mmCIF file of C-alpha atoms in Angstrom:
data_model
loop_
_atom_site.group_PDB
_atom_site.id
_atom_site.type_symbol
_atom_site.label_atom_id
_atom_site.label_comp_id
_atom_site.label_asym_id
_atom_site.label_seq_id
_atom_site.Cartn_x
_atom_site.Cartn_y
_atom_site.Cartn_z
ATOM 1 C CA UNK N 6 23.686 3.217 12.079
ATOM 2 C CA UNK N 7 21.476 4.622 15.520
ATOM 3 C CA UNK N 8 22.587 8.103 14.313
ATOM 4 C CA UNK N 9 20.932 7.319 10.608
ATOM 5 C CA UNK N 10 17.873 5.672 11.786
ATOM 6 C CA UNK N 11 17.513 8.669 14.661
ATOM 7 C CA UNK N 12 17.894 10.914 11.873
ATOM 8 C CA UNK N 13 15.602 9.503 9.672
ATOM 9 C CA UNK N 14 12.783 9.704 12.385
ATOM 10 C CA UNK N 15 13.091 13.704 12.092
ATOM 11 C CA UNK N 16 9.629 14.640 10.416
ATOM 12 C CA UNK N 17 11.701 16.996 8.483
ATOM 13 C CA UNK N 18 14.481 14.740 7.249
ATOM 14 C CA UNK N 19 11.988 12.230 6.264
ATOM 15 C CA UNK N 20 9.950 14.743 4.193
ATOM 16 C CA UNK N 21 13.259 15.963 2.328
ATOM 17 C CA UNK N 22 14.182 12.448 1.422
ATOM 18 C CA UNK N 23 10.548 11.442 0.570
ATOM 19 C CA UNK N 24 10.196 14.307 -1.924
ATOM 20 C CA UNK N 25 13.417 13.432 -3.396
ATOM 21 C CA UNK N 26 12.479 9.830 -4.111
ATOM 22 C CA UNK N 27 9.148 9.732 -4.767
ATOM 23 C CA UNK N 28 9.485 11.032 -8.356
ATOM 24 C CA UNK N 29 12.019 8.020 -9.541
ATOM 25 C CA UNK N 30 9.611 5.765 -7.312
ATOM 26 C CA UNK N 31 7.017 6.526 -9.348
ATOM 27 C CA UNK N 32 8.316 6.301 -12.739
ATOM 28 C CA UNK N 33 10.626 3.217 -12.230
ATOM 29 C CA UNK N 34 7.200 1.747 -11.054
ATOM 30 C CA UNK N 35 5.325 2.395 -13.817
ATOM 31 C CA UNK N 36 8.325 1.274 -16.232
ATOM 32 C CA UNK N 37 7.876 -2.342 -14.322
ATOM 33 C CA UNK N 38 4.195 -2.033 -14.426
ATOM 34 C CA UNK N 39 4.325 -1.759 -18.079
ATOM 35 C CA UNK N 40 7.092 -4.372 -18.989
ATOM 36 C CA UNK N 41 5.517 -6.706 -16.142
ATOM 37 C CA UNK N 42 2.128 -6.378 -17.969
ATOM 38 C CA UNK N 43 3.657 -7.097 -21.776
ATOM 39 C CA UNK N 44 5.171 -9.725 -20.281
ATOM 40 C CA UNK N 45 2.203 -11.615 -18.552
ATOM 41 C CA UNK N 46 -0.378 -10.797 -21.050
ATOM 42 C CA UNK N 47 1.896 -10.896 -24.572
ATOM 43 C CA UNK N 48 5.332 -13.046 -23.929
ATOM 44 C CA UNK N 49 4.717 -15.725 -21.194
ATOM 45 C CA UNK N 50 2.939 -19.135 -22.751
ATOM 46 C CA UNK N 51 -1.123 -20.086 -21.431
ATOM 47 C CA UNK N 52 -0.794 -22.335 -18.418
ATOM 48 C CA UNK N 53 -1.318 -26.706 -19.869
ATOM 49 C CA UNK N 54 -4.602 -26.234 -17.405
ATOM 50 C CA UNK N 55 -6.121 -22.783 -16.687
ATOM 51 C CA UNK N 56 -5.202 -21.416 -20.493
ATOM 52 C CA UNK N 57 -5.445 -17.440 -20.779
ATOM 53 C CA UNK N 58 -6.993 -17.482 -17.768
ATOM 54 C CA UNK N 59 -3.948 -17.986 -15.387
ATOM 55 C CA UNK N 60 -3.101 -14.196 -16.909
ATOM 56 C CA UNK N 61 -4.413 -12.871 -13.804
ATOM 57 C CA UNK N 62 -2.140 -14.305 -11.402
ATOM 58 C CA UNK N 63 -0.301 -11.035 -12.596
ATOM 59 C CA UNK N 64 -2.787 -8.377 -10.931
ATOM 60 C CA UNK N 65 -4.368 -11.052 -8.605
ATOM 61 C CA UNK N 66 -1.174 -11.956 -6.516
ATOM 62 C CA UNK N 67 1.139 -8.686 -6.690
ATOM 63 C CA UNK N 68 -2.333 -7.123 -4.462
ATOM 64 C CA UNK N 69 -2.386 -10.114 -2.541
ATOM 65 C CA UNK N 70 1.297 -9.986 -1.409
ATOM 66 C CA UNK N 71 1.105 -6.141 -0.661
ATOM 67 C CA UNK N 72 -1.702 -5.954 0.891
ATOM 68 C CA UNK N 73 0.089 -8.212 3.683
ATOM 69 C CA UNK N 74 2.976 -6.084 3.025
ATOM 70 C CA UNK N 75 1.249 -3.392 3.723
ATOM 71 C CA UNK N 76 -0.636 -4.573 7.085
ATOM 72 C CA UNK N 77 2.699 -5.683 8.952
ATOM 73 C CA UNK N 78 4.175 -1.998 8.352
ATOM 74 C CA UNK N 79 0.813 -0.929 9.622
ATOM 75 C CA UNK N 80 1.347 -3.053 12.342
ATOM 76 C CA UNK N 81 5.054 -2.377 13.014
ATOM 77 C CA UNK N 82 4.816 1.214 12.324
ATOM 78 C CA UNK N 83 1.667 1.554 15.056
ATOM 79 C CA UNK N 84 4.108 -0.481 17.341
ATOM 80 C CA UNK N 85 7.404 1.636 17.130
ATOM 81 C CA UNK N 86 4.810 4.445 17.532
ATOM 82 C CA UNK N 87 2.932 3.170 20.649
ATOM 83 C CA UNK N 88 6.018 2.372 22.101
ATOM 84 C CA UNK N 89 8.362 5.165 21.164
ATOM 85 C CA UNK N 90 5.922 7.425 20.514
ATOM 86 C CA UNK N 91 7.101 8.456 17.389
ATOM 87 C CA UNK N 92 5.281 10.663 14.946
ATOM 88 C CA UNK N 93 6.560 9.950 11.497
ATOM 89 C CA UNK N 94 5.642 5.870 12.736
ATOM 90 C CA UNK N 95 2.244 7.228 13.139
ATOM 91 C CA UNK N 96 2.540 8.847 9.859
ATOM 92 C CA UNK N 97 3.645 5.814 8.386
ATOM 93 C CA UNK N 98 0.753 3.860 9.409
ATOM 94 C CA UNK N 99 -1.883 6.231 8.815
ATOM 95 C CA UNK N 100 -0.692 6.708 5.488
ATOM 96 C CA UNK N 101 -0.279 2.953 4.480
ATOM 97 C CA UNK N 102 -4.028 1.891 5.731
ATOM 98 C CA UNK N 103 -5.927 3.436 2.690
ATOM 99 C CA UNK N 104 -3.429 2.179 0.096
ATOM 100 C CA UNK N 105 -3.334 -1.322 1.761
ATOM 101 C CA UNK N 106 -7.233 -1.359 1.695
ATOM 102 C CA UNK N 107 -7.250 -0.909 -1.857
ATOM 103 C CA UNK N 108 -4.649 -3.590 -2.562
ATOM 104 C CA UNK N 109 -6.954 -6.049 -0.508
ATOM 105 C CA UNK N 110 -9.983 -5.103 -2.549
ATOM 106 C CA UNK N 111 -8.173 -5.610 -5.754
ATOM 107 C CA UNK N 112 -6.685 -9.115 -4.549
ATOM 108 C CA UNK N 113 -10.233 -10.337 -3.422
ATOM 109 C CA UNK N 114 -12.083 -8.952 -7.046
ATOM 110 C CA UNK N 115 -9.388 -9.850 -8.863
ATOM 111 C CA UNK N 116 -9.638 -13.400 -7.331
ATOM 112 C CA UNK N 117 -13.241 -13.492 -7.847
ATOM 113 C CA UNK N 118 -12.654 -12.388 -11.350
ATOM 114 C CA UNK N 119 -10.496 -15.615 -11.685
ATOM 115 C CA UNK N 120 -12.587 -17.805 -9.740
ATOM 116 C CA UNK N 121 -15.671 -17.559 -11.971
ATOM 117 C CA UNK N 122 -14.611 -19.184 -14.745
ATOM 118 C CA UNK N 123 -12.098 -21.805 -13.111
ATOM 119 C CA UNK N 124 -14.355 -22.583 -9.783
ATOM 120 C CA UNK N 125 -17.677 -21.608 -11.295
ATOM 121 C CA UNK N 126 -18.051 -19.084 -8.363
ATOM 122 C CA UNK N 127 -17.154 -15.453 -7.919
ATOM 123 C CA UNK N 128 -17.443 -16.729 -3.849
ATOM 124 C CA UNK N 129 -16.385 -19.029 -1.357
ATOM 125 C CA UNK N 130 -16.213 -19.291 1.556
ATOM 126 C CA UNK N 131 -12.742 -20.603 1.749
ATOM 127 C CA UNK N 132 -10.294 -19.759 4.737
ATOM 128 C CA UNK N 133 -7.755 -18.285 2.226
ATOM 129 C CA UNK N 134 -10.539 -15.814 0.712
ATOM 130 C CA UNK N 135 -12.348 -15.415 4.464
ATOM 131 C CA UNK N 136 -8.876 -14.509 6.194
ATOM 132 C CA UNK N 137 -8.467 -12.078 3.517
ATOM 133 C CA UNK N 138 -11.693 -10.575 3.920
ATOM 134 C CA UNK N 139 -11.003 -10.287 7.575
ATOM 135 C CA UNK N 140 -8.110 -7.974 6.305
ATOM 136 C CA UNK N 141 -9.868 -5.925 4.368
ATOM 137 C CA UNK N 142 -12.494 -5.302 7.401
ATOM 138 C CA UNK N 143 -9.074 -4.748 9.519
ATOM 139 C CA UNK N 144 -7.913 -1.877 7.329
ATOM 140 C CA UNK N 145 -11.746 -0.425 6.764
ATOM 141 C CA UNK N 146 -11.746 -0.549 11.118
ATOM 142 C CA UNK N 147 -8.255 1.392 11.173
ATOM 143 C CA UNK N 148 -9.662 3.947 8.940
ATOM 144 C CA UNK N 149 -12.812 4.383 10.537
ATOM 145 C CA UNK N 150 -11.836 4.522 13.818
ATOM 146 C CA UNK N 151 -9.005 7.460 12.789
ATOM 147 C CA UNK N 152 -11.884 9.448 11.320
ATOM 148 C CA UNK N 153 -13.801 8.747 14.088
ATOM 149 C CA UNK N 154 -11.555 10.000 16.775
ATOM 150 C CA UNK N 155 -11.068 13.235 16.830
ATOM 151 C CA UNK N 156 -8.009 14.044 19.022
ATOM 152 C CA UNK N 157 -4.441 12.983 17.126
ATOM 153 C CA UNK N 158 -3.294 11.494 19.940
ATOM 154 C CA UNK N 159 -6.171 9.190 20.781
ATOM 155 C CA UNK N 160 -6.423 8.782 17.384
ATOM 156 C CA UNK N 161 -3.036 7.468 16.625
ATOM 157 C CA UNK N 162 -3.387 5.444 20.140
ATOM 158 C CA UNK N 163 -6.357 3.450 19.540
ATOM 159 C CA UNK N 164 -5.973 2.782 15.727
ATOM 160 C CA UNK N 165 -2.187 1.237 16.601
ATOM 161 C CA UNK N 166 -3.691 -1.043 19.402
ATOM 162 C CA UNK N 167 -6.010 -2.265 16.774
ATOM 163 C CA UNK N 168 -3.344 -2.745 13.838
ATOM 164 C CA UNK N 169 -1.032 -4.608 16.058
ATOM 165 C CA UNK N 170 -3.331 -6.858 17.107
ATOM 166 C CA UNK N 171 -5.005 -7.460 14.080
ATOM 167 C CA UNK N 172 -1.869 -8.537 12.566
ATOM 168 C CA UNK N 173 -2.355 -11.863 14.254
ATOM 169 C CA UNK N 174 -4.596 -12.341 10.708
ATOM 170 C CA UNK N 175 -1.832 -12.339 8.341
ATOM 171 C CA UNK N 176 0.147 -15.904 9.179
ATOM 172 C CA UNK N 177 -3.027 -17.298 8.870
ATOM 173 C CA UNK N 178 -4.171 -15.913 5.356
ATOM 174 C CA UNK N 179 -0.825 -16.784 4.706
ATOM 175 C CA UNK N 180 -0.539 -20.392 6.109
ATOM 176 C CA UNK N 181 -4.483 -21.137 5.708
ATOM 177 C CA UNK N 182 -4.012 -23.111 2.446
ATOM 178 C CA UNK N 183 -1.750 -25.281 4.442
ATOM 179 C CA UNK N 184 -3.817 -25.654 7.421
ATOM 180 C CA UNK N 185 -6.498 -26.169 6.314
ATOM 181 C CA UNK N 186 -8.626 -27.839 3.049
ATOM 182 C CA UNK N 187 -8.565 -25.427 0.996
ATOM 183 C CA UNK N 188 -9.798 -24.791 -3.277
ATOM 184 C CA UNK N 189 -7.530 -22.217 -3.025
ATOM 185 C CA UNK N 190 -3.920 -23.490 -4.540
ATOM 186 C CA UNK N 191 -1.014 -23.804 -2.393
ATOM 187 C CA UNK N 192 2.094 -21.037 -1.993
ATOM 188 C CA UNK N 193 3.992 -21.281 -5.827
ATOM 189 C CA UNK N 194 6.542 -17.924 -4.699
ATOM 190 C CA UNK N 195 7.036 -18.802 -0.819
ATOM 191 C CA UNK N 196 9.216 -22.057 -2.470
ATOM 192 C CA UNK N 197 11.361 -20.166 -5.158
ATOM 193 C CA UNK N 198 14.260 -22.729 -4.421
ATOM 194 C CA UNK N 199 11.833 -25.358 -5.852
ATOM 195 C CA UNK N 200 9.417 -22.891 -8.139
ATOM 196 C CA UNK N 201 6.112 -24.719 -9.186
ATOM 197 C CA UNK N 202 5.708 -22.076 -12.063
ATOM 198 C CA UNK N 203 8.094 -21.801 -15.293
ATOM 199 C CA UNK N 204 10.654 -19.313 -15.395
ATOM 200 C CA UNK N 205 8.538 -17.872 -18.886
ATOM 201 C CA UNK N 206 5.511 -17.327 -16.230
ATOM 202 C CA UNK N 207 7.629 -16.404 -13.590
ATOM 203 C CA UNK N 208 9.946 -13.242 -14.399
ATOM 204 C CA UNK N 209 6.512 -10.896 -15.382
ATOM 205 C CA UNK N 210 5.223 -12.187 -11.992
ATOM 206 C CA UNK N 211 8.427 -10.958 -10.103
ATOM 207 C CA UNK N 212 8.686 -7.627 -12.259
ATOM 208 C CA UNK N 213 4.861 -6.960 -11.365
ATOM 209 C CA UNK N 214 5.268 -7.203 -7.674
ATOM 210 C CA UNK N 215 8.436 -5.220 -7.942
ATOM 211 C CA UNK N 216 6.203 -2.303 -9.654
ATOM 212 C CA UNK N 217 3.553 -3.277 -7.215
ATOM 213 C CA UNK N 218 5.875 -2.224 -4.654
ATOM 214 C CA UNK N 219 7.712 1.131 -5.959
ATOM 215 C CA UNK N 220 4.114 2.403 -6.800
ATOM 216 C CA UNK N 221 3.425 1.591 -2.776
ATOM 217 C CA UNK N 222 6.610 2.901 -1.670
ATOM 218 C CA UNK N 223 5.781 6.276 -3.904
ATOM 219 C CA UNK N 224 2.015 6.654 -2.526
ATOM 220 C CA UNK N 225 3.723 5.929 0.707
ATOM 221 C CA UNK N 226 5.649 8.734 0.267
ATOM 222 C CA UNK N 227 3.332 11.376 -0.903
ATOM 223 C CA UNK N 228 1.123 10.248 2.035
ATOM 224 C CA UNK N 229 3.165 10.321 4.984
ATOM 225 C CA UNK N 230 4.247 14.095 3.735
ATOM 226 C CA UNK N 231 0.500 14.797 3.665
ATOM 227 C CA UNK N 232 0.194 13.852 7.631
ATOM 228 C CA UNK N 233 3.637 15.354 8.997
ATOM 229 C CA UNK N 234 2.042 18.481 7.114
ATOM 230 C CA UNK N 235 -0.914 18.252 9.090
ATOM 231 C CA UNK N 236 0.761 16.823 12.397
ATOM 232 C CA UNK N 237 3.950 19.788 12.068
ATOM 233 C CA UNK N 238 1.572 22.696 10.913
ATOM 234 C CA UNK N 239 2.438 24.671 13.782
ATOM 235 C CA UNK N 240 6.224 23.915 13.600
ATOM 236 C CA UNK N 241 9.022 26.300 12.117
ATOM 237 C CA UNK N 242 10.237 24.110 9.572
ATOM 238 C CA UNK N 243 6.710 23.771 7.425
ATOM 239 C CA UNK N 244 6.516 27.359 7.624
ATOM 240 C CA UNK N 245 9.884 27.545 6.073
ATOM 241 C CA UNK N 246 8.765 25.324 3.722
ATOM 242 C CA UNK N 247 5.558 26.758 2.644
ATOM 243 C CA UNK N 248 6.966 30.227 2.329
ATOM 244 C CA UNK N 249 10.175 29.780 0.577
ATOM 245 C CA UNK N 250 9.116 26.247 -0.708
ATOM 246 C CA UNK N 251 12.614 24.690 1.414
ATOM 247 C CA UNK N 252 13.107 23.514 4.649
ATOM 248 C CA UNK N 253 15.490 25.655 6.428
ATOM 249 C CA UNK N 254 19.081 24.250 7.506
ATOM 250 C CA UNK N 255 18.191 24.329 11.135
ATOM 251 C CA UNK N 256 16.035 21.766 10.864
ATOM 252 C CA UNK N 257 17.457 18.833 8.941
ATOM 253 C CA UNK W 30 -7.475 -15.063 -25.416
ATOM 254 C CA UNK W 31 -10.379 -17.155 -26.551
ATOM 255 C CA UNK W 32 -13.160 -17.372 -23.582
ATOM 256 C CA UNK W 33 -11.408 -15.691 -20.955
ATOM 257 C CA UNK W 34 -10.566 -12.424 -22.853
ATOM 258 C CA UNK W 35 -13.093 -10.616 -20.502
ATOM 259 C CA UNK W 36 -11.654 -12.258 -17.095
ATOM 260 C CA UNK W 37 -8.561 -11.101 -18.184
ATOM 261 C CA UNK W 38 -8.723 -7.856 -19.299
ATOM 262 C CA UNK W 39 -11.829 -6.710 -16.681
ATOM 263 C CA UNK W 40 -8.864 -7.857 -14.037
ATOM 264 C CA UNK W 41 -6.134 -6.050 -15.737
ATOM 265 C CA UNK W 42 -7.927 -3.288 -16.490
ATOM 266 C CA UNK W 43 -10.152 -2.744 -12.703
ATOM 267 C CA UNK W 44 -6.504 -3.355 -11.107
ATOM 268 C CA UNK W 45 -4.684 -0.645 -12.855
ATOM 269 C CA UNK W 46 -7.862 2.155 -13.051
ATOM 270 C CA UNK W 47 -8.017 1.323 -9.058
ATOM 271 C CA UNK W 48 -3.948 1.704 -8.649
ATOM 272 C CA UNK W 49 -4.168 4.732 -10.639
ATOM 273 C CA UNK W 50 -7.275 6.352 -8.495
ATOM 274 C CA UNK W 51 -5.415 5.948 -5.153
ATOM 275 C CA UNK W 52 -2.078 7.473 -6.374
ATOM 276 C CA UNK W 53 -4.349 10.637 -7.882
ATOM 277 C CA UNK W 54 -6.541 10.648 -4.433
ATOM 278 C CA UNK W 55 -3.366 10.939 -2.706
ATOM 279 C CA UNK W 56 -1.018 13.413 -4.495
ATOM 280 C CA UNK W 57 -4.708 15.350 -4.898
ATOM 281 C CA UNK W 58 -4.635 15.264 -1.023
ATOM 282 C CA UNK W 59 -1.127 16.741 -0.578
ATOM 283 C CA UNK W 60 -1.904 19.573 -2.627
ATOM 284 C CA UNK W 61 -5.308 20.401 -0.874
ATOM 285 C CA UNK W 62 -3.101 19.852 2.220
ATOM 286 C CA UNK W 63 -0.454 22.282 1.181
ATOM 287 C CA UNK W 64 -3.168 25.262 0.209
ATOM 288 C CA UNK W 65 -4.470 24.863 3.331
ATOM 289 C CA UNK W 66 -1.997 25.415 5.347
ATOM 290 C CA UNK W 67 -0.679 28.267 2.488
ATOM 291 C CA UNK W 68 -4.006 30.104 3.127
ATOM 292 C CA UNK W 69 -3.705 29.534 7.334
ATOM 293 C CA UNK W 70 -0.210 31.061 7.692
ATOM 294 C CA UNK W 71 -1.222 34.001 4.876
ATOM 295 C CA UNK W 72 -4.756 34.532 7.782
ATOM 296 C CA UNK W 73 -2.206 34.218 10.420
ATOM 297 C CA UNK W 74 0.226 36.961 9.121
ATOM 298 C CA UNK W 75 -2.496 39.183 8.556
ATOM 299 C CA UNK W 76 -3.746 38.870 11.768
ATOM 300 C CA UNK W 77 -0.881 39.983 13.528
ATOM 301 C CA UNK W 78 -0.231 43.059 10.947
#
């Protein structure tokens, strides 16, 4: 299993495996993304309360769960790297920031999209919607302070400092509806052994995270093989790939 | 959808023109990436000719 995982961590093996997948990635993705949307908007029933309104549970909370998805592997990914000083786990993070940032935005507009006409506010300042802003300011920071650094190594250094400790943030957007009084509604997917949403809402919901999260994992791919490009460039094994468009045996 | 026609479909539709943009920033990305370092090996072999 230490042999597969070592293996793995090669930038090369990574970016053979990562081209491979990322074209079924992408289209089972968009196959869920398009049954998970007929299903939410056509075949499940208007909720006895919200009406057509609760529709947007089906963009609002597949961006909500991934962009805390996609902060913990930030996190863990700046962690293996700090510690092992691995490159693809700097890759990994790097790559996930941007596409976590725009999951964030989309769960805090698409919440304000659903707040205005159940709360009568696009805004509040709520600890779920606060925390989650906090997030988004998290990623923005990573980002920044990447672009800001010019060195890799610095770079890669100071940007995983700040994404493991930022990821104190994500129990409490997580538990802040519990902790705290909150408009917000409490967790309906954390209790699946006791659902508080019908099985006619619920199966769109489940297909549209699963799309949610083959479109990340395909993103993810195509953007960690952008930075071990740019990381390798001076290694045998891209120039083997960019002349005769394969990596050479030696190195996988 | 009655009232909240807009709601929906302005969150439907932002989430999925937003999902789309970051998948074509990044694959546009790669391929800048890639014909950069296409025309920095082809200056490099030149060089040493």
């Amino acid at each position: 299993m230490w042999d597969w995982f070592y293996k793995l961590a090669s930038p090369p093996h990574f970016y053979r495996i990562a081209s491979a997948l990322e074209p079924w990635l992408l289209w089972t993705a968009i196959v869920l993304l398009g049954a998970g949307a007929y299903g939410g908007l056509v075949l499940a029933p208007p909720d006895y309360l919200q009406g057509e309104g609760f529709r947007i549970i089906y963009v609002h909370v597949p961006s909500a769960f991934l962009s805390m998805f996609c902060y913990v592997l930030m996190a863990v990914a700046s962690a293996i790297g700090l510690i092992w000083r691995m490159k693809l786990a700097y890759s990994v993070a790097a790559a996930t920031a941007p596409v976590g940032a725009a999951f964030t935005f989309l769960a805090l507009v698409t919440g304000a999209i659903w707040g205005q006409p159940m709360w009568g506010s696009w805004w509040e300042w709520d600890p779920r919607l606060t925390s989650e802003l906090i997030l988004l300011f998290l990623f923005l920071g990573y980002i920044f302070l990447r672009q800001a650094l010019q060195e890799t190594r610095q770079a890669d250094r100071a940007s995983g400092i700040l994404a493991v400790v930022g990821v104190v943030n994500v129990p409490i957007i997580h538990y802040s509806v519990e902790w705290w009084t909150s408009i917000h509604q409490g967790p309906s997917l954390a209790k699946l052994d006791t659902p508080s949403i019908s099985g006619d809402m619920l199966w769109p919901l489940l297909v549209m995270i699963a799309g949610y999260q083959l479109l990340f994992l395909a993103i993810l791919a195509t953007g960690v093989r952008t930075q071990l490009l740019e990381r390798e460039k001076n290694s045998r094994w891209v120039n083997d790939l960019l002349t005769t468009g394969v990596i050479g045996e030696a190195a996988r | 959808m009655g009232g909240y026609a807009r709601y929906v479909w302005s969150a439907f539709g932002l989430s999925f023109f937003v999902l789309a943009a970051i998948l074509w920033l990044t694959r546009r990305n790669f391929a800048q990436t890639q014909k950069t370092l296409m025309r920095r090996m082809r200056s490099m072999e030149g060089t040493q000719k």
